[in-house]
């Protein structure tokens, strides 16, 4: 019996390692392209190395569960196709015994993914975002990429087609300036020489056109040469921490703090002006909606909420982030529970069907998680609870499939 268990687990482990390496390579292709682009742009190698080092672990939350799913399907479908599963049954071997070590390994991977998702990935996310901020603000404008819209500057968008290799000027420059709430200006220039002065951007442009000039002069203006300055637009090089940056104990403390904020704002809403909590909230939202809407650094309108609503949205957001880490980790054990019986049921001509069903299950699993993450601030639907739906579905599916294959 022990030899049989070692045989099955050895095949399962070798398939897992191979699938893990292949999936890791596929998921890091985009990261490798970004690293190469930074090197070609002249970013210091120490920054590139740190960026790569903290970015790779984030792929493990995807590659480990998917590798377990693929190895479960491949190994047990091969055993079924070669009639080894039928031979085990004929000899009175309990298939739960054969499944024991793959399930134990999946449980170990679940605990490992919990640690990665709560400790390594948040730290890597924070370091990576800090490095990007330093590159955008501290390293200067020489790192801006041609051929894409640049939204790194508050209320200012830049685009240029290419760089002039001889003069390092920006060719076919287009700037959308939303700093004036009454007027959005569009600047176009054939060529521009850009430099950084403190937190300001200074451009010496050639063949400039501006449309409009300002709110009082809606007509366009053209000039052969012009010096254009954008004041106080570059970042400070400091990154404000977000929900993804909090590690396990930090996110627990933050959840407690936001719970307290919800209690305080709810009590204040009930007492404000003698109105009920719902009436006070409605009044605050209507008052905010009547004012001039604020805009973020990309020029998008900011929705205004009452303090109570904002506190509840913030609490729902961080709770969903916390639960997402657990659901991603539990994908390891869930995929093995579903993959093993699907592999056993697959015959020689139906192995692709079992693989297709398993991949659809994985796709549905992650789609639900992504959907609930997008609704993280919508506290009315409780996304922090609904995000566990794929885990419950996998457990029910496994509970139906496993007894049929014993």
XYZ file of C-alpha atoms in Angstrom:
406
model
C 0.000 0.000 0.000
C 2.810 2.400 0.868
C 4.508 1.694 -2.456
C 1.260 2.526 -4.262
C 0.853 5.773 -2.333
C 4.456 6.756 -3.062
C 3.977 5.950 -6.743
C 0.863 8.135 -7.078
C 2.255 10.984 -4.994
C 5.582 10.928 -6.868
C 3.783 11.295 -10.196
C 1.590 14.031 -8.723
C 4.562 15.968 -7.322
C 6.613 15.802 -10.535
C 3.606 16.995 -12.571
C 3.034 19.810 -10.095
C 6.624 21.046 -10.324
C 6.566 21.020 -14.124
C 3.197 22.805 -14.295
C 4.362 25.342 -11.704
C 7.468 26.220 -13.726
C 5.530 26.549 -16.995
C 2.766 28.678 -15.473
C 5.295 30.866 -13.640
C 7.105 31.531 -16.907
C 3.866 32.395 -18.742
C 2.624 34.746 -16.019
C 5.957 36.570 -15.708
C 6.413 37.351 -19.412
C 4.785 40.769 -18.978
C 6.966 41.453 -15.949
C 10.106 40.502 -17.888
C 9.133 42.873 -20.714
C 8.696 45.692 -18.192
C 12.068 44.929 -16.594
C 13.807 44.985 -19.987
C 12.127 48.312 -20.819
C 13.438 49.817 -17.567
C 16.943 48.598 -18.381
C 16.792 50.094 -21.880
C 15.590 53.400 -20.401
C 18.664 53.617 -18.186
C 17.078 52.887 -14.815
C 19.792 51.972 -12.249
C 20.298 48.226 -11.991
C 19.803 48.176 -8.218
C 16.282 49.575 -8.660
C 15.566 47.109 -11.476
C 16.792 44.235 -9.316
C 14.620 45.224 -6.375
C 11.638 45.652 -8.685
C 12.090 42.139 -10.099
C 12.746 40.552 -6.705
C 9.525 41.795 -5.122
C 7.339 41.224 -8.206
C 7.899 37.507 -8.789
C 6.305 36.211 -5.525
C 2.967 37.804 -6.425
C 2.494 35.274 -9.236
C 2.532 32.397 -6.710
C -1.042 33.130 -5.633
C -2.062 32.144 -9.151
C 0.517 29.563 -10.201
C 0.388 27.265 -7.154
C -3.400 26.551 -7.257
C -3.459 26.234 -11.041
C -0.456 23.891 -11.007
C -2.221 21.724 -8.419
C -5.339 21.622 -10.599
C -3.419 20.682 -13.743
C -1.368 17.992 -11.985
C -4.503 16.486 -10.392
C -6.241 16.191 -13.745
C -3.197 14.874 -15.638
C -2.092 12.267 -13.092
C -5.467 10.794 -12.176
C -6.816 10.871 -15.729
C -3.726 8.935 -16.840
C -4.279 6.412 -14.041
C -7.892 6.059 -15.121
C -7.047 5.785 -18.831
C -4.441 3.060 -18.139
C -7.030 1.121 -16.071
C -4.886 1.477 -12.949
C -7.822 2.984 -11.062
C -9.941 -0.039 -12.037
C -7.163 -2.367 -10.843
C -7.016 -0.578 -7.489
C -10.743 -0.970 -7.041
C -10.544 -4.659 -7.964
C -7.888 -5.159 -5.301
C -10.061 -3.464 -2.693
C -7.913 -0.325 -2.432
C -9.768 2.632 -0.974
C -9.206 5.556 -3.338
C -9.343 7.972 -0.407
C -6.076 6.384 0.695
C -4.527 7.110 -2.701
C -5.821 10.687 -2.553
C -4.445 11.238 0.958
C -0.981 12.511 0.081
C -2.056 14.815 -2.783
C -4.671 16.332 -0.450
C -2.098 16.693 2.343
C 0.279 18.421 -0.084
C -2.534 20.716 -1.249
C -3.292 21.589 2.380
C 0.387 22.414 2.915
C 0.284 24.636 -0.198
C -2.816 26.346 1.223
C -0.944 27.328 4.391
C 2.048 28.417 2.316
C -0.201 30.566 0.102
C -1.786 32.097 3.198
C 1.643 33.212 4.338
C 2.581 34.470 0.868
C -0.709 36.348 0.389
C -0.639 37.996 3.832
C 3.060 38.715 4.257
C 5.104 38.528 1.073
C 2.675 39.864 -1.549
C 1.664 42.993 0.480
C 5.308 43.800 1.146
C 6.163 43.282 -2.502
C 3.240 45.432 -3.613
C 4.346 48.299 -1.362
C 7.996 48.115 -2.443
C 7.056 47.914 -6.120
C 4.711 50.914 -5.923
C 7.330 52.894 -4.009
C 9.867 52.150 -6.707
C 7.430 53.226 -9.433
C 6.778 56.444 -7.542
C 10.489 57.102 -7.276
C 10.908 56.439 -10.971
C 8.015 58.759 -11.864
C 8.994 61.594 -9.536
C 12.592 61.248 -8.487
C 14.194 59.893 -11.629
C 12.631 62.608 -13.740
C 11.007 62.935 -17.109
C 13.705 61.064 -19.004
C 11.975 57.812 -17.998
C 8.642 58.690 -19.594
C 7.696 56.188 -22.267
C 6.803 57.276 -25.820
C 3.714 55.960 -27.546
C 1.387 55.850 -24.526
C -0.750 58.301 -22.571
C 1.020 59.311 -19.341
C -1.338 59.888 -16.406
C 1.285 60.153 -13.650
C 0.865 63.899 -13.167
C -2.120 65.453 -11.336
C -4.713 66.876 -13.790
C -2.207 66.761 -16.675
C -1.961 64.098 -19.385
C 1.025 63.832 -21.715
C 1.586 61.918 -24.909
C 4.449 61.982 -27.383
C 5.106 59.726 -30.341
C 8.866 59.283 -30.034
C 12.127 60.846 -28.885
C 14.564 62.629 -31.148
C 17.757 60.562 -30.787
C 20.046 63.477 -31.623
C 18.558 66.176 -29.358
C 16.494 63.956 -26.991
C 13.475 66.138 -27.732
C 9.884 64.895 -27.610
C 8.259 64.563 -31.036
C 4.535 65.136 -31.694
C 3.803 66.176 -28.139
C 0.202 66.469 -26.945
C -0.791 67.744 -23.490
C -4.254 67.849 -21.929
C -4.295 70.349 -19.048
C -7.230 70.162 -16.592
C -5.789 72.290 -13.809
C -8.265 75.079 -14.535
C -11.744 73.749 -13.549
C -13.403 76.167 -15.980
C -11.349 75.247 -19.008
C -9.573 72.179 -20.369
C -6.679 73.137 -22.643
C -5.067 70.979 -25.299
C -1.466 71.763 -26.301
C 0.056 70.290 -29.448
C 3.645 70.765 -30.587
C 5.842 69.239 -33.252
C 8.812 69.143 -30.904
C 9.525 69.987 -27.286
C 12.540 70.022 -24.990
C 11.544 69.114 -21.471
C 13.329 69.546 -18.166
C 12.495 69.309 -14.502
C 12.876 72.198 -12.052
C 12.020 71.011 -8.566
C 8.396 69.905 -8.752
C 7.753 71.825 -11.993
C 7.840 70.711 -15.616
C 9.307 73.204 -18.069
C 8.958 72.697 -21.833
C 10.496 74.718 -24.648
C 8.210 73.887 -27.572
C 8.307 74.498 -31.314
C 5.228 75.106 -33.521
C 2.770 75.126 -30.663
C -1.020 75.243 -30.904
C -3.266 75.838 -27.870
C -7.034 75.292 -27.925
C -8.581 77.178 -26.197
C -6.398 79.959 -24.778
C -8.462 80.229 -21.578
C -12.092 80.408 -20.415
C -12.396 84.046 -21.496
C -10.768 83.435 -24.895
C -12.175 80.210 -26.403
C -10.282 80.582 -29.675
C -7.098 78.677 -30.567
C -3.586 80.163 -30.464
C -0.488 79.243 -32.449
C 3.131 80.156 -31.840
C 6.480 79.163 -33.351
C 8.255 79.056 -29.986
C 6.859 79.015 -26.489
C 7.994 78.156 -22.955
C 5.360 76.264 -21.017
C 5.577 75.571 -17.311
C 3.409 73.237 -15.234
C 3.775 74.251 -11.605
C 3.915 71.774 -8.727
C 2.986 68.769 -10.856
C 5.656 66.165 -10.107
C 5.219 63.660 -7.335
C 7.038 63.901 -4.047
C 8.439 60.381 -4.324
C 6.285 59.291 -1.401
C 3.695 56.566 -1.707
C 0.533 56.482 0.366
C -0.146 52.970 1.645
C -3.278 51.196 0.417
C -5.235 48.126 1.495
C -3.024 45.831 -0.577
C 0.056 46.985 1.357
C -1.133 45.896 4.816
C 0.251 42.628 6.157
C -1.674 40.230 8.381
C -1.573 41.967 11.760
C -1.587 45.420 10.176
C -4.764 44.692 8.249
C -6.426 43.324 11.406
C -5.625 46.556 13.253
C -6.872 48.596 10.307
C -10.154 46.639 10.251
C -10.672 47.371 13.957
C -9.929 51.058 13.379
C -12.439 51.276 10.530
C -15.075 49.460 12.579
C -14.663 52.112 15.248
C -14.937 54.842 12.603
C -18.233 53.330 11.391
C -19.607 53.339 14.962
C -18.554 56.939 15.546
C -19.946 58.258 12.263
C -23.209 56.354 12.763
C -23.655 57.871 16.223
C -22.834 61.334 14.888
C -25.299 60.921 12.007
C -28.119 60.068 14.409
C -27.467 63.107 16.542
C -26.877 65.610 13.735
C -29.623 68.240 13.603
C -32.143 65.911 15.257
C -32.515 63.817 12.120
C -32.488 60.059 11.832
C -29.363 58.400 10.529
C -30.897 57.733 7.097
C -32.224 61.280 6.723
C -28.932 62.816 7.770
C -27.082 60.640 5.294
C -29.456 61.542 2.455
C -29.222 65.233 3.267
C -25.427 65.122 3.262
C -25.306 63.361 -0.095
C -27.773 65.810 -1.680
C -25.820 68.780 -0.321
C -22.572 67.368 -1.689
C -24.119 66.682 -5.084
C -25.190 70.314 -5.444
C -21.593 71.569 -5.153
C -18.939 71.675 -7.860
C -17.585 68.098 -8.181
C -13.979 67.494 -7.224
C -11.608 65.730 -9.597
C -8.733 63.346 -9.019
C -5.263 63.672 -10.543
C -6.527 62.068 -13.794
C -9.340 64.595 -14.147
C -12.113 62.158 -13.217
C -14.984 63.309 -11.036
C -14.828 62.337 -7.390
C -18.047 61.107 -5.846
C -18.844 62.761 -2.519
C -20.226 60.715 0.351
C -21.361 61.423 3.857
C -18.867 60.469 6.610
C -20.955 57.456 7.598
C -21.157 56.114 4.030
C -17.454 56.761 3.450
C -16.553 54.886 6.651
C -18.720 51.895 5.710
C -17.259 51.809 2.195
C -13.731 51.875 3.607
C -14.539 49.039 6.022
C -16.105 46.919 3.285
C -13.108 47.561 1.050
C -10.500 46.347 3.531
C -12.611 43.380 4.658
C -12.948 42.229 1.047
C -9.209 42.582 0.514
C -8.544 40.485 3.624
C -10.997 37.769 2.601
C -9.655 37.742 -0.957
C -6.267 36.619 0.355
C -7.881 33.678 2.150
C -9.995 32.693 -0.860
C -6.940 32.769 -3.131
C -5.108 30.500 -0.682
C -8.025 28.058 -0.340
C -8.025 27.641 -4.121
C -5.161 25.138 -3.640
C -7.161 22.601 -1.635
C -10.371 23.328 -3.571
C -8.791 22.620 -6.951
C -7.365 19.291 -5.783
C -10.695 18.258 -4.270
C -12.365 18.934 -7.613
C -9.514 17.893 -9.924
C -8.877 14.413 -8.503
C -12.425 13.023 -8.978
C -12.705 14.712 -12.377
C -9.464 13.037 -13.416
C -10.641 9.651 -12.143
C -13.897 9.889 -14.094
C -12.101 10.779 -17.324
C -11.637 7.872 -19.748
C -9.073 7.699 -22.513
C -11.355 9.480 -25.002
C -12.708 11.932 -22.428
C -9.570 13.263 -20.757
C -9.904 16.580 -22.581
C -13.476 16.869 -21.279
C -12.315 16.497 -17.693
C -9.560 19.075 -18.248
C -12.058 21.461 -19.819
C -14.473 21.118 -16.905
C -11.647 21.702 -14.419
C -10.385 24.790 -16.246
C -13.920 26.179 -16.434
C -14.227 25.615 -12.689
C -10.972 27.515 -12.100
C -12.081 30.309 -14.432
C -15.418 30.648 -12.634
C -13.613 30.581 -9.279
C -11.370 33.512 -10.141
C -14.075 35.442 -12.002
C -16.247 35.482 -8.869
C -13.282 36.662 -6.787
C -12.489 39.432 -9.277
C -16.152 40.469 -9.426
C -16.435 40.708 -5.647
C -13.160 42.643 -5.511
C -14.560 45.172 -7.998
C -17.610 45.541 -5.706
C -15.473 45.842 -2.582
C -16.811 49.304 -1.649
C -20.460 48.357 -2.221
C -21.181 47.330 1.371
C -24.884 46.705 0.664
C -24.138 43.392 -1.097
C -21.537 42.231 1.471
C -18.765 41.322 -0.994
C -16.563 40.100 1.875
C -19.081 37.241 2.331
C -20.027 36.588 -1.291
C -16.344 36.221 -2.182
C -16.469 32.808 -0.429
C -19.055 31.484 -2.925
C -16.484 29.714 -5.155
C -15.005 27.922 -2.129
C -18.443 26.673 -1.101
C -19.231 25.616 -4.667
C -15.983 23.612 -4.951
C -16.655 21.872 -1.626
C -20.185 20.920 -2.721
C -18.954 19.750 -6.122
C -16.243 17.641 -4.490
C -18.759 16.233 -2.019
C -20.863 15.059 -4.956
C -17.999 13.735 -7.128
C -15.783 11.947 -4.598
C -18.405 9.421 -3.332
C -19.190 8.497 -6.943
C -15.567 7.486 -7.522
C -14.861 5.476 -4.354
